[in-house]
């Protein structure tokens, strides 16, 4: 008799779990996800130009961005100066094609991030003679490919979602890096 009671309790728990999941799924499907226009400002993002002004004021130094972007379509552009981390972030995204995601992260070279050798896929020379490392970053099934280099006392990290790596090749990222004017 005891075994039968345990079995019934398990059936009840399973039924409850299925009900909760079903209700959650129904509720989730009727709610519209927040738009990029709502989400990014909540995360501290503004326009790229506004964030660029903030970082230049904080460092009392000009920060030059690439004049080129990857050859994929973006619907939104956001910028952020992360004061505690003393870094600048630009996000180029597409609300209809999430794979179209390009990021520019910049910090003072002295505060630069060191990457493990195992992350470095290849090394390139920029037209100014600087070395750029092409790296692969993955976390929780989300992956980015990035070009990391120093220029004018800044460390730049230009990265794209790995799903567009066939279009935005390392050579394309090198062209983008070379489009940054000398300071």
C-alpha atoms as an extended CHARMM CRD file, in Angstrom:
* protein
*
       183  EXT
         1         1  UNK       CA              0.0000000000        0.0000000000        0.0000000000  PROA      1               0.0000000000
         2         2  UNK       CA              2.8230000000        2.3920000000        0.8100000000  PROA      2               0.0000000000
         3         3  UNK       CA              4.3820000000        1.9790000000       -2.6320000000  PROA      3               0.0000000000
         4         4  UNK       CA              1.0520000000        2.8490000000       -4.2530000000  PROA      4               0.0000000000
         5         5  UNK       CA              0.8250000000        6.0940000000       -2.2090000000  PROA      5               0.0000000000
         6         6  UNK       CA              4.3190000000        7.1130000000       -3.2990000000  PROA      6               0.0000000000
         7         7  UNK       CA              3.3590000000        6.4180000000       -6.8990000000  PROA      7               0.0000000000
         8         8  UNK       CA              0.1970000000        8.5710000000       -6.5770000000  PROA      8               0.0000000000
         9         9  UNK       CA              2.1480000000       11.4270000000       -4.9780000000  PROA      9               0.0000000000
        10        10  UNK       CA              4.6150000000       11.3140000000       -7.8640000000  PROA      10              0.0000000000
        11        11  UNK       CA              1.7260000000       11.4360000000      -10.3540000000  PROA      11              0.0000000000
        12        12  UNK       CA              0.2580000000       14.4560000000       -8.5720000000  PROA      12              0.0000000000
        13        13  UNK       CA              3.6030000000       16.2690000000       -8.5210000000  PROA      13              0.0000000000
        14        14  UNK       CA              4.1420000000       15.5110000000      -12.1930000000  PROA      14              0.0000000000
        15        15  UNK       CA              0.6420000000       16.8040000000      -12.9940000000  PROA      15              0.0000000000
        16        16  UNK       CA              1.3420000000       20.0090000000      -11.0700000000  PROA      16              0.0000000000
        17        17  UNK       CA              4.6340000000       20.5350000000      -12.8520000000  PROA      17              0.0000000000
        18        18  UNK       CA              2.9860000000       20.0230000000      -16.2360000000  PROA      18              0.0000000000
        19        19  UNK       CA              0.1900000000       22.4410000000      -15.2850000000  PROA      19              0.0000000000
        20        20  UNK       CA              2.6430000000       25.1080000000      -14.1540000000  PROA      20              0.0000000000
        21        21  UNK       CA              4.7010000000       24.7220000000      -17.3040000000  PROA      21              0.0000000000
        22        22  UNK       CA              1.5800000000       24.8320000000      -19.4850000000  PROA      22              0.0000000000
        23        23  UNK       CA              0.2810000000       27.9540000000      -17.7660000000  PROA      23              0.0000000000
        24        24  UNK       CA              3.6830000000       29.5940000000      -17.9260000000  PROA      24              0.0000000000
        25        25  UNK       CA              3.9740000000       28.8110000000      -21.6020000000  PROA      25              0.0000000000
        26        26  UNK       CA              0.5300000000       30.2390000000      -22.3190000000  PROA      26              0.0000000000
        27        27  UNK       CA              1.2870000000       33.4100000000      -20.3720000000  PROA      27              0.0000000000
        28        28  UNK       CA              4.7090000000       33.7790000000      -21.9200000000  PROA      28              0.0000000000
        29        29  UNK       CA              3.3560000000       33.4580000000      -25.4390000000  PROA      29              0.0000000000
        30        30  UNK       CA              0.7520000000       36.1920000000      -24.9030000000  PROA      30              0.0000000000
        31        31  UNK       CA              3.2680000000       38.6740000000      -23.5070000000  PROA      31              0.0000000000
        32        32  UNK       CA              5.1640000000       40.7000000000      -26.0610000000  PROA      32              0.0000000000
        33        33  UNK       CA              8.9280000000       40.7730000000      -25.4270000000  PROA      33              0.0000000000
        34        34  UNK       CA             10.3600000000       44.2130000000      -24.6870000000  PROA      34              0.0000000000
        35        35  UNK       CA             11.6850000000       46.1330000000      -27.6750000000  PROA      35              0.0000000000
        36        36  UNK       CA             15.3410000000       47.0010000000      -28.1030000000  PROA      36              0.0000000000
        37        37  UNK       CA             14.3320000000       50.6480000000      -27.6480000000  PROA      37              0.0000000000
        38        38  UNK       CA             13.1520000000       49.7240000000      -24.1320000000  PROA      38              0.0000000000
        39        39  UNK       CA             15.7600000000       47.1100000000      -23.1560000000  PROA      39              0.0000000000
        40        40  UNK       CA             19.0180000000       48.8220000000      -24.0410000000  PROA      40              0.0000000000
        41        41  UNK       CA             18.3020000000       52.1130000000      -22.2100000000  PROA      41              0.0000000000
        42        42  UNK       CA             17.3430000000       50.0450000000      -19.1360000000  PROA      42              0.0000000000
        43        43  UNK       CA             20.8440000000       48.5380000000      -19.3270000000  PROA      43              0.0000000000
        44        44  UNK       CA             22.4140000000       52.0130000000      -19.4080000000  PROA      44              0.0000000000
        45        45  UNK       CA             22.8140000000       52.4000000000      -23.1720000000  PROA      45              0.0000000000
        46        46  UNK       CA             22.3350000000       55.7070000000      -24.9880000000  PROA      46              0.0000000000
        47        47  UNK       CA             23.3700000000       56.8240000000      -28.4520000000  PROA      47              0.0000000000
        48        48  UNK       CA             26.8740000000       55.9530000000      -29.6020000000  PROA      48              0.0000000000
        49        49  UNK       CA             27.7760000000       59.6470000000      -29.9030000000  PROA      49              0.0000000000
        50        50  UNK       CA             26.5860000000       60.4190000000      -26.3670000000  PROA      50              0.0000000000
        51        51  UNK       CA             28.5640000000       57.5020000000      -24.9250000000  PROA      51              0.0000000000
        52        52  UNK       CA             31.6030000000       58.5190000000      -26.9810000000  PROA      52              0.0000000000
        53        53  UNK       CA             31.4440000000       62.0470000000      -25.5260000000  PROA      53              0.0000000000
        54        54  UNK       CA             31.2460000000       60.6030000000      -22.0130000000  PROA      54              0.0000000000
        55        55  UNK       CA             34.3220000000       58.4060000000      -22.4540000000  PROA      55              0.0000000000
        56        56  UNK       CA             36.3120000000       61.2300000000      -24.0720000000  PROA      56              0.0000000000
        57        57  UNK       CA             35.4040000000       63.5660000000      -21.1970000000  PROA      57              0.0000000000
        58        58  UNK       CA             36.3430000000       60.9340000000      -18.5990000000  PROA      58              0.0000000000
        59        59  UNK       CA             39.7210000000       60.1660000000      -20.2050000000  PROA      59              0.0000000000
        60        60  UNK       CA             40.3160000000       63.6890000000      -21.5300000000  PROA      60              0.0000000000
        61        61  UNK       CA             41.3330000000       62.0290000000      -24.7740000000  PROA      61              0.0000000000
        62        62  UNK       CA             39.8230000000       61.3940000000      -28.2040000000  PROA      62              0.0000000000
        63        63  UNK       CA             38.5160000000       57.9090000000      -28.9610000000  PROA      63              0.0000000000
        64        64  UNK       CA             38.2910000000       57.1140000000      -32.6550000000  PROA      64              0.0000000000
        65        65  UNK       CA             35.8480000000       54.4750000000      -33.8560000000  PROA      65              0.0000000000
        66        66  UNK       CA             36.0460000000       52.4880000000      -37.0890000000  PROA      66              0.0000000000
        67        67  UNK       CA             34.4400000000       54.1680000000      -40.0860000000  PROA      67              0.0000000000
        68        68  UNK       CA             33.3690000000       50.7530000000      -41.3980000000  PROA      68              0.0000000000
        69        69  UNK       CA             30.9170000000       48.2000000000      -40.0220000000  PROA      69              0.0000000000
        70        70  UNK       CA             30.4410000000       44.5370000000      -40.9560000000  PROA      70              0.0000000000
        71        71  UNK       CA             28.5150000000       43.8370000000      -44.1900000000  PROA      71              0.0000000000
        72        72  UNK       CA             25.3630000000       42.7080000000      -42.3830000000  PROA      72              0.0000000000
        73        73  UNK       CA             22.1500000000       44.6160000000      -41.6690000000  PROA      73              0.0000000000
        74        74  UNK       CA             21.5500000000       46.3450000000      -38.3300000000  PROA      74              0.0000000000
        75        75  UNK       CA             18.3220000000       47.9460000000      -37.1340000000  PROA      75              0.0000000000
        76        76  UNK       CA             19.6430000000       49.5510000000      -33.9290000000  PROA      76              0.0000000000
        77        77  UNK       CA             22.8500000000       51.1540000000      -32.6300000000  PROA      77              0.0000000000
        78        78  UNK       CA             23.5500000000       51.7970000000      -28.9510000000  PROA      78              0.0000000000
        79        79  UNK       CA             26.4910000000       53.0980000000      -26.9590000000  PROA      79              0.0000000000
        80        80  UNK       CA             27.4700000000       52.9930000000      -23.3090000000  PROA      80              0.0000000000
        81        81  UNK       CA             30.2660000000       54.3730000000      -21.1650000000  PROA      81              0.0000000000
        82        82  UNK       CA             30.7470000000       51.9830000000      -18.2590000000  PROA      82              0.0000000000
        83        83  UNK       CA             32.3080000000       54.3460000000      -15.7330000000  PROA      83              0.0000000000
        84        84  UNK       CA             33.1660000000       51.7820000000      -13.0240000000  PROA      84              0.0000000000
        85        85  UNK       CA             34.9740000000       49.6110000000      -15.5790000000  PROA      85              0.0000000000
        86        86  UNK       CA             36.2710000000       52.6400000000      -17.4900000000  PROA      86              0.0000000000
        87        87  UNK       CA             35.2060000000       51.1490000000      -20.8070000000  PROA      87              0.0000000000
        88        88  UNK       CA             33.1780000000       52.0880000000      -23.8840000000  PROA      88              0.0000000000
        89        89  UNK       CA             30.7210000000       49.7170000000      -25.5560000000  PROA      89              0.0000000000
        90        90  UNK       CA             28.8980000000       50.0590000000      -28.8710000000  PROA      90              0.0000000000
        91        91  UNK       CA             26.2590000000       47.5090000000      -29.8500000000  PROA      91              0.0000000000
        92        92  UNK       CA             24.9840000000       47.1110000000      -33.4040000000  PROA      92              0.0000000000
        93        93  UNK       CA             21.9880000000       44.7720000000      -33.4260000000  PROA      93              0.0000000000
        94        94  UNK       CA             19.0990000000       43.6310000000      -35.5830000000  PROA      94              0.0000000000
        95        95  UNK       CA             15.7550000000       43.0110000000      -33.8960000000  PROA      95              0.0000000000
        96        96  UNK       CA             14.6470000000       40.6910000000      -36.7140000000  PROA      96              0.0000000000
        97        97  UNK       CA             17.9090000000       38.7610000000      -37.0850000000  PROA      97              0.0000000000
        98        98  UNK       CA             19.5240000000       38.2390000000      -33.6580000000  PROA      98              0.0000000000
        99        99  UNK       CA             22.6620000000       36.7480000000      -35.2350000000  PROA      99              0.0000000000
       100       100  UNK       CA             23.4290000000       40.1800000000      -36.7080000000  PROA      100             0.0000000000
       101       101  UNK       CA             25.2020000000       41.4050000000      -33.6000000000  PROA      101             0.0000000000
       102       102  UNK       CA             28.4290000000       43.4220000000      -33.7330000000  PROA      102             0.0000000000
       103       103  UNK       CA             30.1420000000       44.9210000000      -30.6990000000  PROA      103             0.0000000000
       104       104  UNK       CA             32.9380000000       47.3940000000      -30.1890000000  PROA      104             0.0000000000
       105       105  UNK       CA             34.4930000000       47.3620000000      -26.7180000000  PROA      105             0.0000000000
       106       106  UNK       CA             37.2540000000       49.8530000000      -25.9420000000  PROA      106             0.0000000000
       107       107  UNK       CA             39.2490000000       50.5230000000      -22.7860000000  PROA      107             0.0000000000
       108       108  UNK       CA             42.5590000000       52.1650000000      -21.9890000000  PROA      108             0.0000000000
       109       109  UNK       CA             45.3740000000       49.8480000000      -23.1230000000  PROA      109             0.0000000000
       110       110  UNK       CA             46.7690000000       49.8520000000      -19.5760000000  PROA      110             0.0000000000
       111       111  UNK       CA             43.4240000000       48.4030000000      -18.3940000000  PROA      111             0.0000000000
       112       112  UNK       CA             43.2540000000       45.9580000000      -21.3100000000  PROA      112             0.0000000000
       113       113  UNK       CA             41.9830000000       42.4220000000      -21.0100000000  PROA      113             0.0000000000
       114       114  UNK       CA             44.4550000000       39.5710000000      -21.4040000000  PROA      114             0.0000000000
       115       115  UNK       CA             43.1820000000       36.5360000000      -23.2730000000  PROA      115             0.0000000000
       116       116  UNK       CA             44.4290000000       32.9580000000      -22.9480000000  PROA      116             0.0000000000
       117       117  UNK       CA             46.5690000000       31.6460000000      -25.7820000000  PROA      117             0.0000000000
       118       118  UNK       CA             44.0740000000       28.8330000000      -26.3350000000  PROA      118             0.0000000000
       119       119  UNK       CA             41.4580000000       31.4590000000      -27.2880000000  PROA      119             0.0000000000
       120       120  UNK       CA             43.6750000000       32.9150000000      -30.0330000000  PROA      120             0.0000000000
       121       121  UNK       CA             42.7330000000       31.4070000000      -33.3820000000  PROA      121             0.0000000000
       122       122  UNK       CA             45.0290000000       33.5180000000      -35.5840000000  PROA      122             0.0000000000
       123       123  UNK       CA             47.1890000000       36.6430000000      -35.6020000000  PROA      123             0.0000000000
       124       124  UNK       CA             47.0820000000       39.5100000000      -38.1370000000  PROA      124             0.0000000000
       125       125  UNK       CA             49.1290000000       42.6400000000      -38.8380000000  PROA      125             0.0000000000
       126       126  UNK       CA             47.2310000000       45.9100000000      -39.1350000000  PROA      126             0.0000000000
       127       127  UNK       CA             48.3160000000       48.5910000000      -41.6170000000  PROA      127             0.0000000000
       128       128  UNK       CA             49.8740000000       50.6090000000      -38.7590000000  PROA      128             0.0000000000
       129       129  UNK       CA             52.0730000000       47.6100000000      -37.8800000000  PROA      129             0.0000000000
       130       130  UNK       CA             50.1270000000       46.6210000000      -34.7540000000  PROA      130             0.0000000000
       131       131  UNK       CA             49.4000000000       42.9650000000      -34.0680000000  PROA      131             0.0000000000
       132       132  UNK       CA             45.7590000000       41.8970000000      -33.8440000000  PROA      132             0.0000000000
       133       133  UNK       CA             44.6390000000       38.6020000000      -32.3300000000  PROA      133             0.0000000000
       134       134  UNK       CA             41.5600000000       36.8720000000      -33.7120000000  PROA      134             0.0000000000
       135       135  UNK       CA             39.9650000000       35.0210000000      -30.8070000000  PROA      135             0.0000000000
       136       136  UNK       CA             37.0030000000       32.7580000000      -30.1860000000  PROA      136             0.0000000000
       137       137  UNK       CA             34.8410000000       33.3110000000      -27.1010000000  PROA      137             0.0000000000
       138       138  UNK       CA             32.0240000000       31.0060000000      -26.0170000000  PROA      138             0.0000000000
       139       139  UNK       CA             29.8290000000       30.9270000000      -22.9540000000  PROA      139             0.0000000000
       140       140  UNK       CA             26.5920000000       29.0010000000      -22.4180000000  PROA      140             0.0000000000
       141       141  UNK       CA             26.2040000000       28.1170000000      -26.1320000000  PROA      141             0.0000000000
       142       142  UNK       CA             26.6390000000       31.7670000000      -27.1170000000  PROA      142             0.0000000000
       143       143  UNK       CA             29.7480000000       32.4390000000      -29.1250000000  PROA      143             0.0000000000
       144       144  UNK       CA             31.5890000000       35.4220000000      -30.4970000000  PROA      144             0.0000000000
       145       145  UNK       CA             34.6230000000       35.8370000000      -32.6950000000  PROA      145             0.0000000000
       146       146  UNK       CA             36.6710000000       38.9220000000      -31.9470000000  PROA      146             0.0000000000
       147       147  UNK       CA             39.6420000000       40.8950000000      -33.1760000000  PROA      147             0.0000000000
       148       148  UNK       CA             41.6870000000       42.3410000000      -30.3010000000  PROA      148             0.0000000000
       149       149  UNK       CA             44.3460000000       45.0090000000      -30.8380000000  PROA      149             0.0000000000
       150       150  UNK       CA             45.8540000000       48.1590000000      -29.3410000000  PROA      150             0.0000000000
       151       151  UNK       CA             45.8870000000       51.5240000000      -31.0940000000  PROA      151             0.0000000000
       152       152  UNK       CA             46.5600000000       55.0500000000      -29.7860000000  PROA      152             0.0000000000
       153       153  UNK       CA             46.7810000000       53.7730000000      -26.1890000000  PROA      153             0.0000000000
       154       154  UNK       CA             43.3610000000       52.0790000000      -26.4270000000  PROA      154             0.0000000000
       155       155  UNK       CA             42.5490000000       48.3680000000      -26.4900000000  PROA      155             0.0000000000
       156       156  UNK       CA             39.8660000000       47.6070000000      -29.0740000000  PROA      156             0.0000000000
       157       157  UNK       CA             37.7820000000       44.4420000000      -29.1940000000  PROA      157             0.0000000000
       158       158  UNK       CA             35.6740000000       44.1560000000      -32.3600000000  PROA      158             0.0000000000
       159       159  UNK       CA             33.3890000000       41.1470000000      -32.0840000000  PROA      159             0.0000000000
       160       160  UNK       CA             30.6060000000       39.4500000000      -34.0160000000  PROA      160             0.0000000000
       161       161  UNK       CA             28.1930000000       36.6560000000      -33.2470000000  PROA      161             0.0000000000
       162       162  UNK       CA             29.7190000000       33.3650000000      -34.4020000000  PROA      162             0.0000000000
       163       163  UNK       CA             26.6000000000       32.6800000000      -36.5090000000  PROA      163             0.0000000000
       164       164  UNK       CA             27.7030000000       35.3880000000      -38.9900000000  PROA      164             0.0000000000
       165       165  UNK       CA             31.3630000000       34.3330000000      -39.0690000000  PROA      165             0.0000000000
       166       166  UNK       CA             31.0550000000       33.0920000000      -42.6640000000  PROA      166             0.0000000000
       167       167  UNK       CA             30.1320000000       36.6350000000      -43.7530000000  PROA      167             0.0000000000
       168       168  UNK       CA             32.1560000000       38.6130000000      -41.2160000000  PROA      168             0.0000000000
       169       169  UNK       CA             35.4910000000       36.8590000000      -41.5880000000  PROA      169             0.0000000000
       170       170  UNK       CA             38.6910000000       37.7460000000      -39.7210000000  PROA      170             0.0000000000
       171       171  UNK       CA             39.8090000000       39.6290000000      -42.8390000000  PROA      171             0.0000000000
       172       172  UNK       CA             36.6410000000       41.7570000000      -42.7140000000  PROA      172             0.0000000000
       173       173  UNK       CA             37.3430000000       42.5840000000      -39.0600000000  PROA      173             0.0000000000
       174       174  UNK       CA             40.9190000000       43.5400000000      -40.0290000000  PROA      174             0.0000000000
       175       175  UNK       CA             39.5120000000       45.9030000000      -42.7040000000  PROA      175             0.0000000000
       176       176  UNK       CA             37.2320000000       47.4240000000      -40.0670000000  PROA      176             0.0000000000
       177       177  UNK       CA             40.1710000000       47.8160000000      -37.6620000000  PROA      177             0.0000000000
       178       178  UNK       CA             42.2120000000       49.4720000000      -40.4150000000  PROA      178             0.0000000000
       179       179  UNK       CA             39.3960000000       52.0040000000      -40.9530000000  PROA      179             0.0000000000
       180       180  UNK       CA             40.1810000000       53.6540000000      -37.5980000000  PROA      180             0.0000000000
       181       181  UNK       CA             42.0150000000       56.8840000000      -38.3620000000  PROA      181             0.0000000000
       182       182  UNK       CA             45.3240000000       57.4960000000      -36.6510000000  PROA      182             0.0000000000
       183       183  UNK       CA             45.1700000000       59.8040000000      -33.6440000000  PROA      183             0.0000000000
